[in-house]
Amino acid sequence: MTSFPPSGSTHFDESIALEQRAGALRDEVFGRQVFVRGVLEVSNFCRQNCNYCGMRRDNRDLKRFRLELDQLRDLVRHGLPGVITDLNIQTGEDTVGIRETVIPLVEMLREETRLGISVCLGTLEPKLYDDLRRAGASYYIIKLETGNREHYRDVQAPGTYEQRLAAIRYLASTGWSVSSGFIVGLPGQTRAHIDETLDLLSELPLVGASVSPFISGEQTPYAGRATGDFATTIACIAKLRLRNPAYVIPAISALNLLAEDGYVRALNAGANLATINLTPPVKREDYLLYKRTRHIMHENRVRTAIEQAGCTISTVSLAETMRRRRESAAVAS
Ligand code: SF4
């Protein structure tokens, strides 16, 4: 579990110095502004079988759900916190749910709101990416989980490593802002895998990346395996920021399961995105990316963490920030 070095040790001082440098670089590029995005988990059906995820297709004990479009429309019209500027729609790899629910929801959001629209829907056919883009989504989250080819195969991450990289490149080449990420402490991971992953995440055509600690899911082949190390997770966030000053890097709610101030520490180490979970509570416990006991970030917790980190909430959306960035790059070239 948490193995943060004791205060006063050289290692401790080095870690704090790394985090402070990363935090200062975030301030230089983004100011002390943190984006706040809502997340809606729309379907937990999944055709993949990742060893680290409770939504894997072999988990027959999981109650599967797809939220109804009408229910989602109501939630979007009447239940969104004013603080969010973007909304992330997330599912397992569920092409039926994407066609029947996600695309109409994205179209509705585009017509009725000014929210930036992110999606996290897995490795899909290019046509489906194109349909989602046409519907109005502009930010695609597609995590690698590990940047080492053999490790990727061993943990049964989605499809193949090559397909995942090809998907990232396709998305970026067709106008999406693409964010990826990885898990610290995934079983079988070595220090060299982490370095390789940080290299890859810094080379790919991304606008952001996340670092999550491994939390074992009860209904997975990795049940009972050791939790990812907190200090390493925070150090990786800081390193990602230092290597990629303009990246959008989320603070992950699971960090609060490892340390009381985990979320704030991530913000201090250069993270600049917070997430509010908007999935109806009755469905939330079946969205089993890790385990049933999740640390849910609601609006008050997010506001408090941002305040404790000495930051403020961005009033400009992620999507708009990326649009402006592309415009400036086009003018400059
Ligand atoms: S990590 Fe994603 S692709 Fe893998 S089983 Fe879970 S929901 Fe499916």
PDB file of N, CA and C in Angstrom, residues 12-59:
ATOM      1  N   PHE A  12      12.303  11.665   0.645  1.00  0.00           N
ATOM      2  CA  PHE A  12      11.122  12.502   0.866  1.00  0.00           C
ATOM      3  C   PHE A  12      11.357  13.899   0.284  1.00  0.00           C
ATOM      4  N   ASP A  13      12.509  14.485   0.591  1.00  0.00           N
ATOM      5  CA  ASP A  13      12.808  15.839   0.106  1.00  0.00           C
ATOM      6  C   ASP A  13      12.856  15.879  -1.426  1.00  0.00           C
ATOM      7  N   GLU A  14      13.425  14.830  -2.019  1.00  0.00           N
ATOM      8  CA  GLU A  14      13.497  14.780  -3.489  1.00  0.00           C
ATOM      9  C   GLU A  14      12.100  14.690  -4.104  1.00  0.00           C
ATOM     10  N   SER A  15      11.248  13.871  -3.473  1.00  0.00           N
ATOM     11  CA  SER A  15       9.878  13.725  -3.987  1.00  0.00           C
ATOM     12  C   SER A  15       9.143  15.045  -3.927  1.00  0.00           C
ATOM     13  N   ILE A  16       9.271  15.729  -2.804  1.00  0.00           N
ATOM     14  CA  ILE A  16       8.576  17.014  -2.658  1.00  0.00           C
ATOM     15  C   ILE A  16       9.112  18.016  -3.681  1.00  0.00           C
ATOM     16  N   ALA A  17      10.422  18.016  -3.881  1.00  0.00           N
ATOM     17  CA  ALA A  17      11.023  18.955  -4.853  1.00  0.00           C
ATOM     18  C   ALA A  17      10.495  18.669  -6.261  1.00  0.00           C
ATOM     19  N   LEU A  18      10.379  17.380  -6.602  1.00  0.00           N
ATOM     20  CA  LEU A  18       9.868  16.982  -7.923  1.00  0.00           C
ATOM     21  C   LEU A  18       8.428  17.476  -8.100  1.00  0.00           C
ATOM     22  N   GLU A  19       7.620  17.239  -7.080  1.00  0.00           N
ATOM     23  CA  GLU A  19       6.210  17.663  -7.143  1.00  0.00           C
ATOM     24  C   GLU A  19       6.112  19.184  -7.273  1.00  0.00           C
ATOM     25  N   GLN A  20       6.968  19.893  -6.506  1.00  0.00           N
ATOM     26  CA  GLN A  20       6.890  21.356  -6.551  1.00  0.00           C
ATOM     27  C   GLN A  20       7.275  21.886  -7.928  1.00  0.00           C
ATOM     28  N   ARG A  21       8.290  21.270  -8.530  1.00  0.00           N
ATOM     29  CA  ARG A  21       8.700  21.717  -9.876  1.00  0.00           C
ATOM     30  C   ARG A  21       7.572  21.463 -10.873  1.00  0.00           C
ATOM     31  N   ALA A  22       6.941  20.291 -10.733  1.00  0.00           N
ATOM     32  CA  ALA A  22       5.850  19.941 -11.653  1.00  0.00           C
ATOM     33  C   ALA A  22       4.666  20.889 -11.457  1.00  0.00           C
ATOM     34  N   GLY A  23       4.350  21.175 -10.200  1.00  0.00           N
ATOM     35  CA  GLY A  23       3.236  22.087  -9.903  1.00  0.00           C
ATOM     36  C   GLY A  23       3.523  23.477 -10.475  1.00  0.00           C
ATOM     37  N   ALA A  24       4.769  23.926 -10.334  1.00  0.00           N
ATOM     38  CA  ALA A  24       5.142  25.262 -10.825  1.00  0.00           C
ATOM     39  C   ALA A  24       5.036  25.318 -12.356  1.00  0.00           C
ATOM     40  N   LEU A  25       5.398  24.219 -13.011  1.00  0.00           N
ATOM     41  CA  LEU A  25       5.315  24.184 -14.485  1.00  0.00           C
ATOM     42  C   LEU A  25       3.847  24.213 -14.931  1.00  0.00           C
ATOM     43  N   ARG A  26       2.997  23.464 -14.226  1.00  0.00           N
ATOM     44  CA  ARG A  26       1.555  23.525 -14.524  1.00  0.00           C
ATOM     45  C   ARG A  26       1.068  24.971 -14.415  1.00  0.00           C
ATOM     46  N   ASP A  27       1.504  25.660 -13.335  1.00  0.00           N
ATOM     47  CA  ASP A  27       1.070  27.049 -13.128  1.00  0.00           C
ATOM     48  C   ASP A  27       1.521  27.939 -14.293  1.00  0.00           C
ATOM     49  N   GLU A  28       2.744  27.693 -14.752  1.00  0.00           N
ATOM     50  CA  GLU A  28       3.288  28.501 -15.847  1.00  0.00           C
ATOM     51  C   GLU A  28       2.450  28.354 -17.122  1.00  0.00           C
ATOM     52  N   VAL A  29       2.014  27.128 -17.400  1.00  0.00           N
ATOM     53  CA  VAL A  29       1.311  26.864 -18.664  1.00  0.00           C
ATOM     54  C   VAL A  29      -0.189  27.151 -18.549  1.00  0.00           C
ATOM     55  N   PHE A  30      -0.799  26.709 -17.450  1.00  0.00           N
ATOM     56  CA  PHE A  30      -2.261  26.784 -17.320  1.00  0.00           C
ATOM     57  C   PHE A  30      -2.719  27.791 -16.253  1.00  0.00           C
ATOM     58  N   GLY A  31      -1.787  28.431 -15.551  1.00  0.00           N
ATOM     59  CA  GLY A  31      -2.181  29.170 -14.360  1.00  0.00           C
ATOM     60  C   GLY A  31      -2.553  28.156 -13.288  1.00  0.00           C
ATOM     61  N   ARG A  32      -3.246  28.620 -12.247  1.00  0.00           N
ATOM     62  CA  ARG A  32      -3.647  27.650 -11.206  1.00  0.00           C
ATOM     63  C   ARG A  32      -5.085  27.186 -11.444  1.00  0.00           C
ATOM     64  N   GLN A  33      -5.413  27.095 -12.717  1.00  0.00           N
ATOM     65  CA  GLN A  33      -6.779  26.725 -13.102  1.00  0.00           C
ATOM     66  C   GLN A  33      -6.911  25.218 -13.285  1.00  0.00           C
ATOM     67  N   VAL A  34      -7.936  24.662 -12.686  1.00  0.00           N
ATOM     68  CA  VAL A  34      -8.183  23.220 -12.827  1.00  0.00           C
ATOM     69  C   VAL A  34      -9.492  23.025 -13.605  1.00  0.00           C
ATOM     70  N   PHE A  35      -9.444  22.202 -14.640  1.00  0.00           N
ATOM     71  CA  PHE A  35     -10.670  21.874 -15.380  1.00  0.00           C
ATOM     72  C   PHE A  35     -11.523  20.950 -14.525  1.00  0.00           C
ATOM     73  N   VAL A  36     -12.830  21.094 -14.624  1.00  0.00           N
ATOM     74  CA  VAL A  36     -13.720  20.164 -13.915  1.00  0.00           C
ATOM     75  C   VAL A  36     -14.652  19.522 -14.947  1.00  0.00           C
ATOM     76  N   ARG A  37     -14.574  18.200 -15.008  1.00  0.00           N
ATOM     77  CA  ARG A  37     -15.361  17.448 -16.000  1.00  0.00           C
ATOM     78  C   ARG A  37     -16.287  16.487 -15.263  1.00  0.00           C
ATOM     79  N   GLY A  38     -17.512  16.399 -15.743  1.00  0.00           N
ATOM     80  CA  GLY A  38     -18.422  15.390 -15.195  1.00  0.00           C
ATOM     81  C   GLY A  38     -18.185  14.075 -15.921  1.00  0.00           C
ATOM     82  N   VAL A  39     -18.453  12.953 -15.254  1.00  0.00           N
ATOM     83  CA  VAL A  39     -18.356  11.670 -15.958  1.00  0.00           C
ATOM     84  C   VAL A  39     -19.660  10.901 -15.776  1.00  0.00           C
ATOM     85  N   LEU A  40     -20.133  10.381 -16.902  1.00  0.00           N
ATOM     86  CA  LEU A  40     -21.357   9.574 -16.898  1.00  0.00           C
ATOM     87  C   LEU A  40     -21.012   8.183 -17.410  1.00  0.00           C
ATOM     88  N   GLU A  41     -21.206   7.172 -16.588  1.00  0.00           N
ATOM     89  CA  GLU A  41     -20.911   5.797 -16.984  1.00  0.00           C
ATOM     90  C   GLU A  41     -22.213   5.187 -17.510  1.00  0.00           C
ATOM     91  N   VAL A  42     -22.260   5.008 -18.820  1.00  0.00           N
ATOM     92  CA  VAL A  42     -23.526   4.762 -19.501  1.00  0.00           C
ATOM     93  C   VAL A  42     -23.824   3.270 -19.685  1.00  0.00           C
ATOM     94  N   SER A  43     -22.774   2.447 -19.806  1.00  0.00           N
ATOM     95  CA  SER A  43     -22.986   1.000 -20.013  1.00  0.00           C
ATOM     96  C   SER A  43     -21.791   0.241 -19.448  1.00  0.00           C
ATOM     97  N   ASN A  44     -22.067  -0.887 -18.784  1.00  0.00           N
ATOM     98  CA  ASN A  44     -20.948  -1.705 -18.288  1.00  0.00           C
ATOM     99  C   ASN A  44     -20.822  -3.016 -19.070  1.00  0.00           C
ATOM    100  N   PHE A  45     -21.489  -3.087 -20.257  1.00  0.00           N
ATOM    101  CA  PHE A  45     -21.246  -4.237 -21.138  1.00  0.00           C
ATOM    102  C   PHE A  45     -19.852  -4.071 -21.739  1.00  0.00           C
ATOM    103  N   CYS A  46     -19.114  -5.174 -21.887  1.00  0.00           N
ATOM    104  CA  CYS A  46     -17.791  -5.074 -22.493  1.00  0.00           C
ATOM    105  C   CYS A  46     -17.410  -6.374 -23.175  1.00  0.00           C
ATOM    106  N   ARG A  47     -16.881  -6.243 -24.407  1.00  0.00           N
ATOM    107  CA  ARG A  47     -16.479  -7.438 -25.159  1.00  0.00           C
ATOM    108  C   ARG A  47     -15.040  -7.827 -24.852  1.00  0.00           C
ATOM    109  N   GLN A  48     -14.335  -7.001 -24.075  1.00  0.00           N
ATOM    110  CA  GLN A  48     -12.932  -7.288 -23.756  1.00  0.00           C
ATOM    111  C   GLN A  48     -12.822  -8.064 -22.442  1.00  0.00           C
ATOM    112  N   ASN A  49     -11.622  -8.503 -22.143  1.00  0.00           N
ATOM    113  CA  ASN A  49     -11.462  -9.392 -20.987  1.00  0.00           C
ATOM    114  C   ASN A  49     -10.214  -9.032 -20.181  1.00  0.00           C
ATOM    115  N   CYS A  50     -10.019  -7.748 -19.939  1.00  0.00           N
ATOM    116  CA  CYS A  50      -8.810  -7.284 -19.249  1.00  0.00           C
ATOM    117  C   CYS A  50      -8.723  -7.904 -17.857  1.00  0.00           C
ATOM    118  N   ASN A  51      -7.568  -8.413 -17.520  1.00  0.00           N
ATOM    119  CA  ASN A  51      -7.396  -9.112 -16.240  1.00  0.00           C
ATOM    120  C   ASN A  51      -7.615  -8.212 -15.033  1.00  0.00           C
ATOM    121  N   TYR A  52      -7.479  -6.899 -15.229  1.00  0.00           N
ATOM    122  CA  TYR A  52      -7.489  -5.963 -14.103  1.00  0.00           C
ATOM    123  C   TYR A  52      -8.839  -5.272 -13.919  1.00  0.00           C
ATOM    124  N   CYS A  53      -9.862  -5.697 -14.676  1.00  0.00           N
ATOM    125  CA  CYS A  53     -11.116  -4.933 -14.665  1.00  0.00           C
ATOM    126  C   CYS A  53     -12.315  -5.834 -14.376  1.00  0.00           C
ATOM    127  N   GLY A  54     -13.160  -5.387 -13.448  1.00  0.00           N
ATOM    128  CA  GLY A  54     -14.332  -6.158 -13.060  1.00  0.00           C
ATOM    129  C   GLY A  54     -15.414  -6.209 -14.127  1.00  0.00           C
ATOM    130  N   MET A  55     -15.289  -5.382 -15.161  1.00  0.00           N
ATOM    131  CA  MET A  55     -16.305  -5.379 -16.222  1.00  0.00           C
ATOM    132  C   MET A  55     -15.936  -6.326 -17.350  1.00  0.00           C
ATOM    133  N   ARG A  56     -14.832  -7.052 -17.211  1.00  0.00           N
ATOM    134  CA  ARG A  56     -14.372  -8.018 -18.233  1.00  0.00           C
ATOM    135  C   ARG A  56     -15.500  -8.989 -18.579  1.00  0.00           C
ATOM    136  N   ARG A  57     -15.501  -9.460 -19.836  1.00  0.00           N
ATOM    137  CA  ARG A  57     -16.656 -10.249 -20.304  1.00  0.00           C
ATOM    138  C   ARG A  57     -16.819 -11.551 -19.533  1.00  0.00           C
ATOM    139  N   ASP A  58     -15.746 -12.110 -18.963  1.00  0.00           N
ATOM    140  CA  ASP A  58     -15.872 -13.371 -18.228  1.00  0.00           C
ATOM    141  C   ASP A  58     -16.467 -13.206 -16.833  1.00  0.00           C
ATOM    142  N   ASN A  59     -16.696 -11.986 -16.414  1.00  0.00           N
ATOM    143  CA  ASN A  59     -17.294 -11.797 -15.090  1.00  0.00           C
ATOM    144  C   ASN A  59     -18.808 -11.991 -15.191  1.00  0.00           C
TER     145      ASN A  59
END
